Amino acid sequence: MATIPLHRVNVLTGIKGATILEDPGQFTKQIAKAKRPLLVLGPRLLEWSLDGKIVLEYALDIAKAANIPICATSHLKGKLTELGVTPDSVYDVVEIVNALKDPDWKGVKGEGNHDLVIFFGIRSDLQNQCLSVLKHFAFGHLKTMTLDKYYFPHADFSLNNIRKDKDWKAFLEDLTKSLQTKS
Amino acid sequence: MATIPLHRVNVLTGIKGATILEDPGQFTKQIAKAKRPLLVLGPRLLEWSLDGKIVLEYALDIAKAANIPICATSHLKGKLTELGVTPDSVYDVVEIVNALKDPDWKGVKGEGNHDLVIFFGIRSDLQNQCLSVLKHFAFGHLKTMTLDKYYFPHADFSLNNIRKDKDWKAFLEDLTKSLQTKS
Amino acid sequence: MSEKKEMRDLVEKLTKKQEEIRELIKAEIEWEPVGPTPMPEVADLRNWDMRLLKTYKPWYAPFCDLCCLCTYGKCDLTQDRRGACGIDIGTQQARIVLLACLMGCSAHAAHAGHILEYLIDRYGPDKKIDLGTFIEVEAPNIRTVTGLKPETLGDLKNAIEYVYKEITHLLDSTHFGQEGSALDYESKALHASMLDHVGMEVADIAQIVGFNYPTSVADTPLVEMGWGSIDKSKPVILVVGHNPATSTVVIDYLRENGLEDKIEVCGICCTALETTRYSDKAKIVGPLSRQLFFVRTGIADVIMTDEQCINTNMPEEASKVGSALIATLDKAMYGLEDATEMDTDEIIKRMTENKEHFAILEPAKAAEVAAKVAMKIAPQRKKELLSEEEAKKLAEKCTDCGICERACPNLFSIGDGITEMAKGNFEPMKELFNLCIGCGKCERECPQGVPIFRLMQVAASKETWKVRAGRGAVMDTEIRKVGAPITLGTIPGIVAFVGCSNWPDIRDIAEMVDEFARRKYIVVLTGCSAMVAGIWKDKEGRTVYEKYPPDFDAGGVVNIGSCVSNAHISGAAIKIANIFASLPLRANYEVIADYVLNRVGACGVAWGAMSQKAASIGTGFNRLGVPVILGPHSSKYRRLYLSRKEEDDWTVMDARKRELVDTGEPSPEHLAYVAETKEKAMIMIPKLCIRKNDTPQGRSIKLNHYISLYKKYMGGGLPEDLHLYIRRAADIPLVYRKEVMPYLEKIGWKPKEPVGLPTLIGTYPSKVSIDSVIH
Amino acid sequence: MSEKKEMRDLVEKLTKKQEEIRELIKAEIEWEPVGPTPMPEVADLRNWDMRLLKTYKPWYAPFCDLCCLCTYGKCDLTQDRRGACGIDIGTQQARIVLLACLMGCSAHAAHAGHILEYLIDRYGPDKKIDLGTFIEVEAPNIRTVTGLKPETLGDLKNAIEYVYKEITHLLDSTHFGQEGSALDYESKALHASMLDHVGMEVADIAQIVGFNYPTSVADTPLVEMGWGSIDKSKPVILVVGHNPATSTVVIDYLRENGLEDKIEVCGICCTALETTRYSDKAKIVGPLSRQLFFVRTGIADVIMTDEQCINTNMPEEASKVGSALIATLDKAMYGLEDATEMDTDEIIKRMTENKEHFAILEPAKAAEVAAKVAMKIAPQRKKELLSEEEAKKLAEKCTDCGICERACPNLFSIGDGITEMAKGNFEPMKELFNLCIGCGKCERECPQGVPIFRLMQVAASKETWKVRAGRGAVMDTEIRKVGAPITLGTIPGIVAFVGCSNWPDIRDIAEMVDEFARRKYIVVLTGCSAMVAGIWKDKEGRTVYEKYPPDFDAGGVVNIGSCVSNAHISGAAIKIANIFASLPLRANYEVIADYVLNRVGACGVAWGAMSQKAASIGTGFNRLGVPVILGPHSSKYRRLYLSRKEEDDWTVMDARKRELVDTGEPSPEHLAYVAETKEKAMIMIPKLCIRKNDTPQGRSIKLNHYISLYKKYMGGGLPEDLHLYIRRAADIPLVYRKEVMPYLEKIGWKPKEPVGLPTLIGTYPSKVSIDSVIH
Ligand code: SF4
Ligand code: SF4
Ligand code: SF4
Ligand code: SF4
Ligand code: SF4
Ligand code: SF4
Ligand code: SF4
Ligand code: SF4
């Protein structure tokens, strides 16, 4: 049976639904496979917190652990600056997705387009739509992944719906650890 | 991940996809639960054969084993007559489905509407559409099941896609046996 | 009150809007009194619709659990849920059906508008409409719906502008947050579809008048069909689509330049049918299902597309085989450069040298370019078909993995066929070719890159067939002749095979046509169905067009024409009411439809219905009271109109006695029905031709066919619902009397008084009085 | 050649079609020369579209992997697959976008047609169009698109009939198997959407003329808004929808019968805005997002629906709370009995005694019935709102299971809010009410049957607000005043907040309006956005309508009106080109759009865009060269127009020097863009108001706002793309010079020559010559 996305608006209509990864190790493996991953961070990371720490900080831990460049969307850069982090690029999400569609794009580092794009913290319907863009128009050159606590049918790899925040927190922390070990 | 129907035209677009049952026992259990099951048989049963026996005969074995009344669609009645079987009713599939929608319908036996309708041998796209009718407009009073070797997303219970005819044959025979044992 | 004063009062009471309508329909010309609904608007025929829908309730088979039409979505509509706008699953299906009917209706209306504009440009708006000696009621749909009797091309414009306006109002209602009733959406779909028949009629009348298509004649020429009939040693121009403005000009160009015998013109889909109405030298490749196959043979040097039912990927397909492409209408420009105002030589140069494709919206220019390019490139192009040896070799790549089968909408075992081909056995693929609807999905999926369509070149029969060129409207003289037998039932019915090529088997149509022509039904055909009726030959090598007379009479087989010619079929039904029964038709839709529903034993068969136009054509027939049988895949239209014979109310008004009669007779039983197989369709056709008005003699003839076809395909026995159609013993066919009588006794059948003048008028609220149904 | 002969030659060369168009647009009246594209057809402005689409490429976010539009489907379009018709996933998205734009365009066109018909019935076709002393260019869209200067209601009819025709042609192209190019479908969507502005203009001009809405005046009355403003002790009539034909007649009826102070008339959605243009005693409940909430309070005794954006389940919703319902238009009849010709007393009796709902399509009758029924049933109805105590109790049923949250399109934590409410803390629900778009999905899912919408009665603020009544067209005098500062850039921009209520937070609009009015942008508003701009008050208790002047001038906040009033916003942009820059607008769309794109710093914000009308309104602005920012959920429209600033070609023609200049300046950067948050939107607005024509002074003002808003929301720093917008040092805002100069040096910025007269004409194939852009 189809995994019904927690967000009902995002139900898969079609053929190709995201593979659900449960274990941080599986994520690490996919990330390790990638030559030029990119982490696209969105403004929801400012609104969510786990155990008093905003989720943005978890995201930054992951970026640091795996040494993945960051694209900060919306007005996220403000908080990043506050946290002493300079994002590798600043685009709104539809713009970075637009660039990612182009196989010849130089990427945020100027080293070529990315082959794995991890989305985190965009409004759920918008994020799913952006994943759809890449699923349909960039399937030849990149894969997509999400770290939000919802299932995103249009991604290549997605978490399943996570009901309990503590499970999500554990996942994010374990992922960081797993990435640290790997690299 | 969603089970992709073997017939790509029949891909589920929506929320509610059929539960896949693999084991004849599971089918038997669902059939046994039903007070007034109905077997809707279609003309494809004349075209398909397994080991030299037309699939219609397997279907009749099942009907007999579980003592389920039959609705013969299209021109199936001809062959049934030839086989010495009198169908309990003759309707085309869209007509029987139309009647089944009505909770107050008297059923083919005049004993009240059916609570489980098993479809077998209708053209795959048409069968799926008919299952959709019942899924949307009869969900309150009946469940649907299929015995074809394809996955039907709009059914309540469906087989998965079966690649090998011998597996399908085995399933049909086992189902008959299981139903015989049960009753 | 003096008549004058009455008149003045009436005029005073007319609103500006009514006055305007009266002006548009030239109400002052008193060929008939103006009926109750001139140029009806969305709600004007709603009561009629609601009455129909009471008996023939919409049956919805949702294709999707969701609605995705606005940014509140997707909305989950399962299990009685409603969308953010409040809509439920049934109403959503009805909305999609309305949208489909509007897409269909607009396609014909735009086609009509374009042709009209083109012809008015050529001949002026005052060009007279003259359909020949035998056709006086030239525009039954336009007359009945709008109240206008069109005398010139300019008059047709008034009719089509009315259609434009109504389309806009109807499309409005599909917007977020409007109609909340499935029945009201159906009423709107019925309205859109009635308008479609107006649009089609405008289009075909304009074409007949403007292009001098045959009219008032039955035995139009027999034209050649089949891809084998095309002489590929000549330059070949292929026209595809529906709008013949350009293809006719191509023929003109060839004629004027003495090239008619030097260049082959062939066509696919309705433009093919239209072109053969203009020139019997033009050839028909086949229906839409042959499009991709034929294009991929590369036989066409130049492909000209116009509109509707053309492959949307044509530029790429053309380039792959080196054909040149000209898009001739703004409906489908494929992103090509618009060369309408480019220098002709420049275009030809770029097409031949750079292999560029262009859009050219000016017919004369497009025609000249097509001819010149075809002549220029043909000699350089290799048009070799695959040999059996090559095919075998290519077929060996197939691993019989079955991936193509999964993508096939019909689950065909393509791999098996190809595996056999590799072994030198071409039979399974030959068979497959007859079943295949040409969607191209299999080849696209094949991981081994097996060129399935090329392989079909070897499997596809090169036999050629004959199709009678479309003849347009049925003649008034014919109507006069068949009116009585049709309404009394002694001609058992009119069966119309219409529409697209998404059928289970391309040979079904010819088989059904033969069956019913033999049984002395009147068989009429249009569109892709009209073509493929020709692909079967009897022992003497005759197609149904050669075997049966081309007359609109018992046992005739009549190719009416292209899709837009469907208006002549509805028109024929209307003309029976008007010419035979003398009912006034002017702005009198409700009365006419009621007449057709209760007294004209006609039935449509859209066996391969696929497009949105087929949806509106069929639904338009439904509003007029003509039932339609659809092929099995057509459940994907999402909606049927089905009755439940035992439960539903079959009460009619007996207009003579002025009393309600509960007939218990489900005639016609359904309005839009899906048959699973051709066998079942052939059992249903005679049944759906039964009408309450049948005389005992007529009824017994109809039941004779019903019982005989039932026995033929059901292996004996009597139809389960036979008793419902027998009013008195006299209704029982003589040959079956011995079998039927005891059966009737057994089930306790009781005779009933037949209804003198059956009508639905009087059974529901309507402005129309019972008097008006009496002629 | 003598002038006469020239004229004769011209006339001889005119085709019949061109002649007819010249007649329709009264070409003989020479108020301006007729430009190149009178009543343009589908392909006539295609070159302009293709030029736009070259820079602003469509960005497609498919909502579904499939196509389900015909019986060949469903077709899998993933991974470059094509459907049976040949279509690919991008083209399919474009087709759906075209369909959406057509649904939107037809909604306004049908509204316009209906209103026109109604008014022509009342006043005749010769009723003069007079928009008051200060508006001479009464119909900039109609003039520019069609070439007609409408002087009477009858003239407007010519314009709307042209729209009907084009809609039909465009809808045709969505049929199976037509257009194969996404870009061509986009061109058609742009065409449909341009037509939408014509339709909207017809509708609002007719309304202003026919209903005497305010015109040529800026300080229209302030009207009350908020459900708390409705005096429920009186009988209450609620009007919902967009078409004010009936609601105006309700006001007339109350006035004529001395009931204006006895019956409350309130409205939701655009009909509310229209009604307050007619009577400042009418009240606005709120935008569409308040519909379900308000209906479920039961405060309305009679609900009157007309068309568009009305709950499709209204009969059931009304019955649940005992409200009476009248459907007043054929677009949405809900399956109700049509009582248009029923006796009034009979209707009233059945509505009051049997609680039946009816459709009444005659405004006068509907108005009378509404008033009488409201007075009759109001005294018997209990209109008690929920008390806090009752709410607490009901809230206790919630188990905080989270099921409602999953169904919520915004994933709101409704359960948490309700759990808090059960504890007596109403704050979270108050907050939620501001975020909620009122879709009703949560309540439907709740397994405990928690009446979430009733609970909101306690949470929803009963505060009342002020909204300035819509004023219609911008005055020519105002245009004259702001023309220079706008095109030079010293007024930093026109920001238009338009469209529906599917926003992330209802308060966003007011906040953005305040920010940009304060910064001396010209702020204009329509539709639901115009309403909710009023739901915030400053420390002095003033809404933005009270805080800022109602003038179309720097720092003004102008409620233009309802959705159809959007035509006055596009009209204002056009009028700048015409009145200020003296460019002829007659049938001169391409030149005008080019002017607007390159020189009019305007930007639309459709923050809550939801409907198909919003799609066509926005896309119509795009064709005219006005960029639009959409809210995040609007990615569900499936298509944006985005450039890639570094990769794309920003070459323009310098019309004075007649040479191509590669400016490298992405202005405007996008045409249709989704912003994730209001913060991001506020950074984008000033940027999207930048135009190549800005003077250094104007540019520095615009960049000042861009930098300052960037700093405000991005926590300091400079925009990443700032250097692209600085041509020479003079462009740099003084206050930031110290920070910007070193930055520019660091990245190796080089000054560029500004373009004298930037235009795209000359950069792509077009009939229009460069001369025509010089005024
Ligand atoms: S139109 Fe209605 S059902 Fe469809 S997505 Fe929008 S709100 Fe949902
Ligand atoms: S082209 Fe024919 S065989 Fe191939 S998938 Fe389509 S229908 Fe099946
Ligand atoms: S997909 Fe290709 S290899 Fe597989 S069975 Fe079909 S034709 Fe053969
Ligand atoms: S299948 Fe059709 S209706 Fe369903 S989501 Fe896809 S496009 Fe929409
Ligand atoms: S319109 Fe084309 S893509 Fe859509 S279902 Fe039909 S064939 Fe498939
Ligand atoms: S669904 Fe009902 S019970 Fe569950 S959290 Fe929502 S309001 Fe509470
Ligand atoms: S009504 Fe409001 S809270 Fe409820 S589901 Fe809709 S948006 Fe969410
Ligand atoms: S702004 Fe949108 S939601 Fe509001 S009334 Fe207009 S179309 Fe409807």
PDB file of N, CA and C in Angstrom, chain D residues 104-123:
ATOM      1  N   GLY D 104     -10.614  31.070 -15.627  1.00  0.00           N
ATOM      2  CA  GLY D 104     -10.625  32.401 -15.014  1.00  0.00           C
ATOM      3  C   GLY D 104     -11.170  33.446 -15.962  1.00  0.00           C
ATOM      4  N   CYS D 105     -10.668  33.441 -17.160  1.00  0.00           N
ATOM      5  CA  CYS D 105     -11.086  34.438 -18.154  1.00  0.00           C
ATOM      6  C   CYS D 105     -12.574  34.315 -18.443  1.00  0.00           C
ATOM      7  N   SER D 106     -13.038  33.069 -18.560  1.00  0.00           N
ATOM      8  CA  SER D 106     -14.456  32.892 -18.885  1.00  0.00           C
ATOM      9  C   SER D 106     -15.330  33.329 -17.715  1.00  0.00           C
ATOM     10  N   ALA D 107     -14.828  33.153 -16.504  1.00  0.00           N
ATOM     11  CA  ALA D 107     -15.630  33.580 -15.349  1.00  0.00           C
ATOM     12  C   ALA D 107     -15.889  35.079 -15.420  1.00  0.00           C
ATOM     13  N   HIS D 108     -14.839  35.839 -15.692  1.00  0.00           N
ATOM     14  CA  HIS D 108     -15.051  37.288 -15.775  1.00  0.00           C
ATOM     15  C   HIS D 108     -15.827  37.683 -17.026  1.00  0.00           C
ATOM     16  N   ALA D 109     -15.540  36.995 -18.124  1.00  0.00           N
ATOM     17  CA  ALA D 109     -16.229  37.348 -19.365  1.00  0.00           C
ATOM     18  C   ALA D 109     -17.726  37.065 -19.246  1.00  0.00           C
ATOM     19  N   ALA D 110     -18.051  35.933 -18.626  1.00  0.00           N
ATOM     20  CA  ALA D 110     -19.473  35.615 -18.461  1.00  0.00           C
ATOM     21  C   ALA D 110     -20.120  36.584 -17.484  1.00  0.00           C
ATOM     22  N   HIS D 111     -19.415  36.915 -16.438  1.00  0.00           N
ATOM     23  CA  HIS D 111     -19.892  37.930 -15.495  1.00  0.00           C
ATOM     24  C   HIS D 111     -20.145  39.234 -16.260  1.00  0.00           C
ATOM     25  N   ALA D 112     -19.164  39.640 -17.052  1.00  0.00           N
ATOM     26  CA  ALA D 112     -19.312  40.878 -17.824  1.00  0.00           C
ATOM     27  C   ALA D 112     -20.513  40.787 -18.762  1.00  0.00           C
ATOM     28  N   GLY D 113     -20.618  39.664 -19.468  1.00  0.00           N
ATOM     29  CA  GLY D 113     -21.709  39.501 -20.415  1.00  0.00           C
ATOM     30  C   GLY D 113     -23.058  39.548 -19.717  1.00  0.00           C
ATOM     31  N   HIS D 114     -23.126  38.912 -18.567  1.00  0.00           N
ATOM     32  CA  HIS D 114     -24.392  38.884 -17.836  1.00  0.00           C
ATOM     33  C   HIS D 114     -24.786  40.278 -17.357  1.00  0.00           C
ATOM     34  N   ILE D 115     -23.826  40.973 -16.777  1.00  0.00           N
ATOM     35  CA  ILE D 115     -24.098  42.326 -16.282  1.00  0.00           C
ATOM     36  C   ILE D 115     -24.514  43.241 -17.438  1.00  0.00           C
ATOM     37  N   LEU D 116     -23.809  43.122 -18.538  1.00  0.00           N
ATOM     38  CA  LEU D 116     -24.118  43.948 -19.711  1.00  0.00           C
ATOM     39  C   LEU D 116     -25.534  43.692 -20.197  1.00  0.00           C
ATOM     40  N   GLU D 117     -25.867  42.419 -20.308  1.00  0.00           N
ATOM     41  CA  GLU D 117     -27.192  42.054 -20.781  1.00  0.00           C
ATOM     42  C   GLU D 117     -28.255  42.641 -19.841  1.00  0.00           C
ATOM     43  N   TYR D 118     -27.986  42.514 -18.566  1.00  0.00           N
ATOM     44  CA  TYR D 118     -28.916  43.006 -17.569  1.00  0.00           C
ATOM     45  C   TYR D 118     -29.078  44.517 -17.691  1.00  0.00           C
ATOM     46  N   LEU D 119     -27.969  45.202 -17.875  1.00  0.00           N
ATOM     47  CA  LEU D 119     -28.035  46.662 -17.932  1.00  0.00           C
ATOM     48  C   LEU D 119     -28.602  47.149 -19.261  1.00  0.00           C
ATOM     49  N   ILE D 120     -28.287  46.426 -20.320  1.00  0.00           N
ATOM     50  CA  ILE D 120     -28.862  46.809 -21.612  1.00  0.00           C
ATOM     51  C   ILE D 120     -30.372  46.599 -21.579  1.00  0.00           C
ATOM     52  N   ASP D 121     -30.787  45.563 -20.905  1.00  0.00           N
ATOM     53  CA  ASP D 121     -32.221  45.361 -20.691  1.00  0.00           C
ATOM     54  C   ASP D 121     -32.827  46.561 -19.975  1.00  0.00           C
ATOM     55  N   ARG D 122     -32.107  47.086 -19.009  1.00  0.00           N
ATOM     56  CA  ARG D 122     -32.639  48.202 -18.222  1.00  0.00           C
ATOM     57  C   ARG D 122     -32.521  49.534 -18.942  1.00  0.00           C
ATOM     58  N   TYR D 123     -31.373  49.759 -19.574  1.00  0.00           N
ATOM     59  CA  TYR D 123     -31.098  51.098 -20.085  1.00  0.00           C
ATOM     60  C   TYR D 123     -30.925  51.180 -21.592  1.00  0.00           C
TER      61      TYR D 123
END
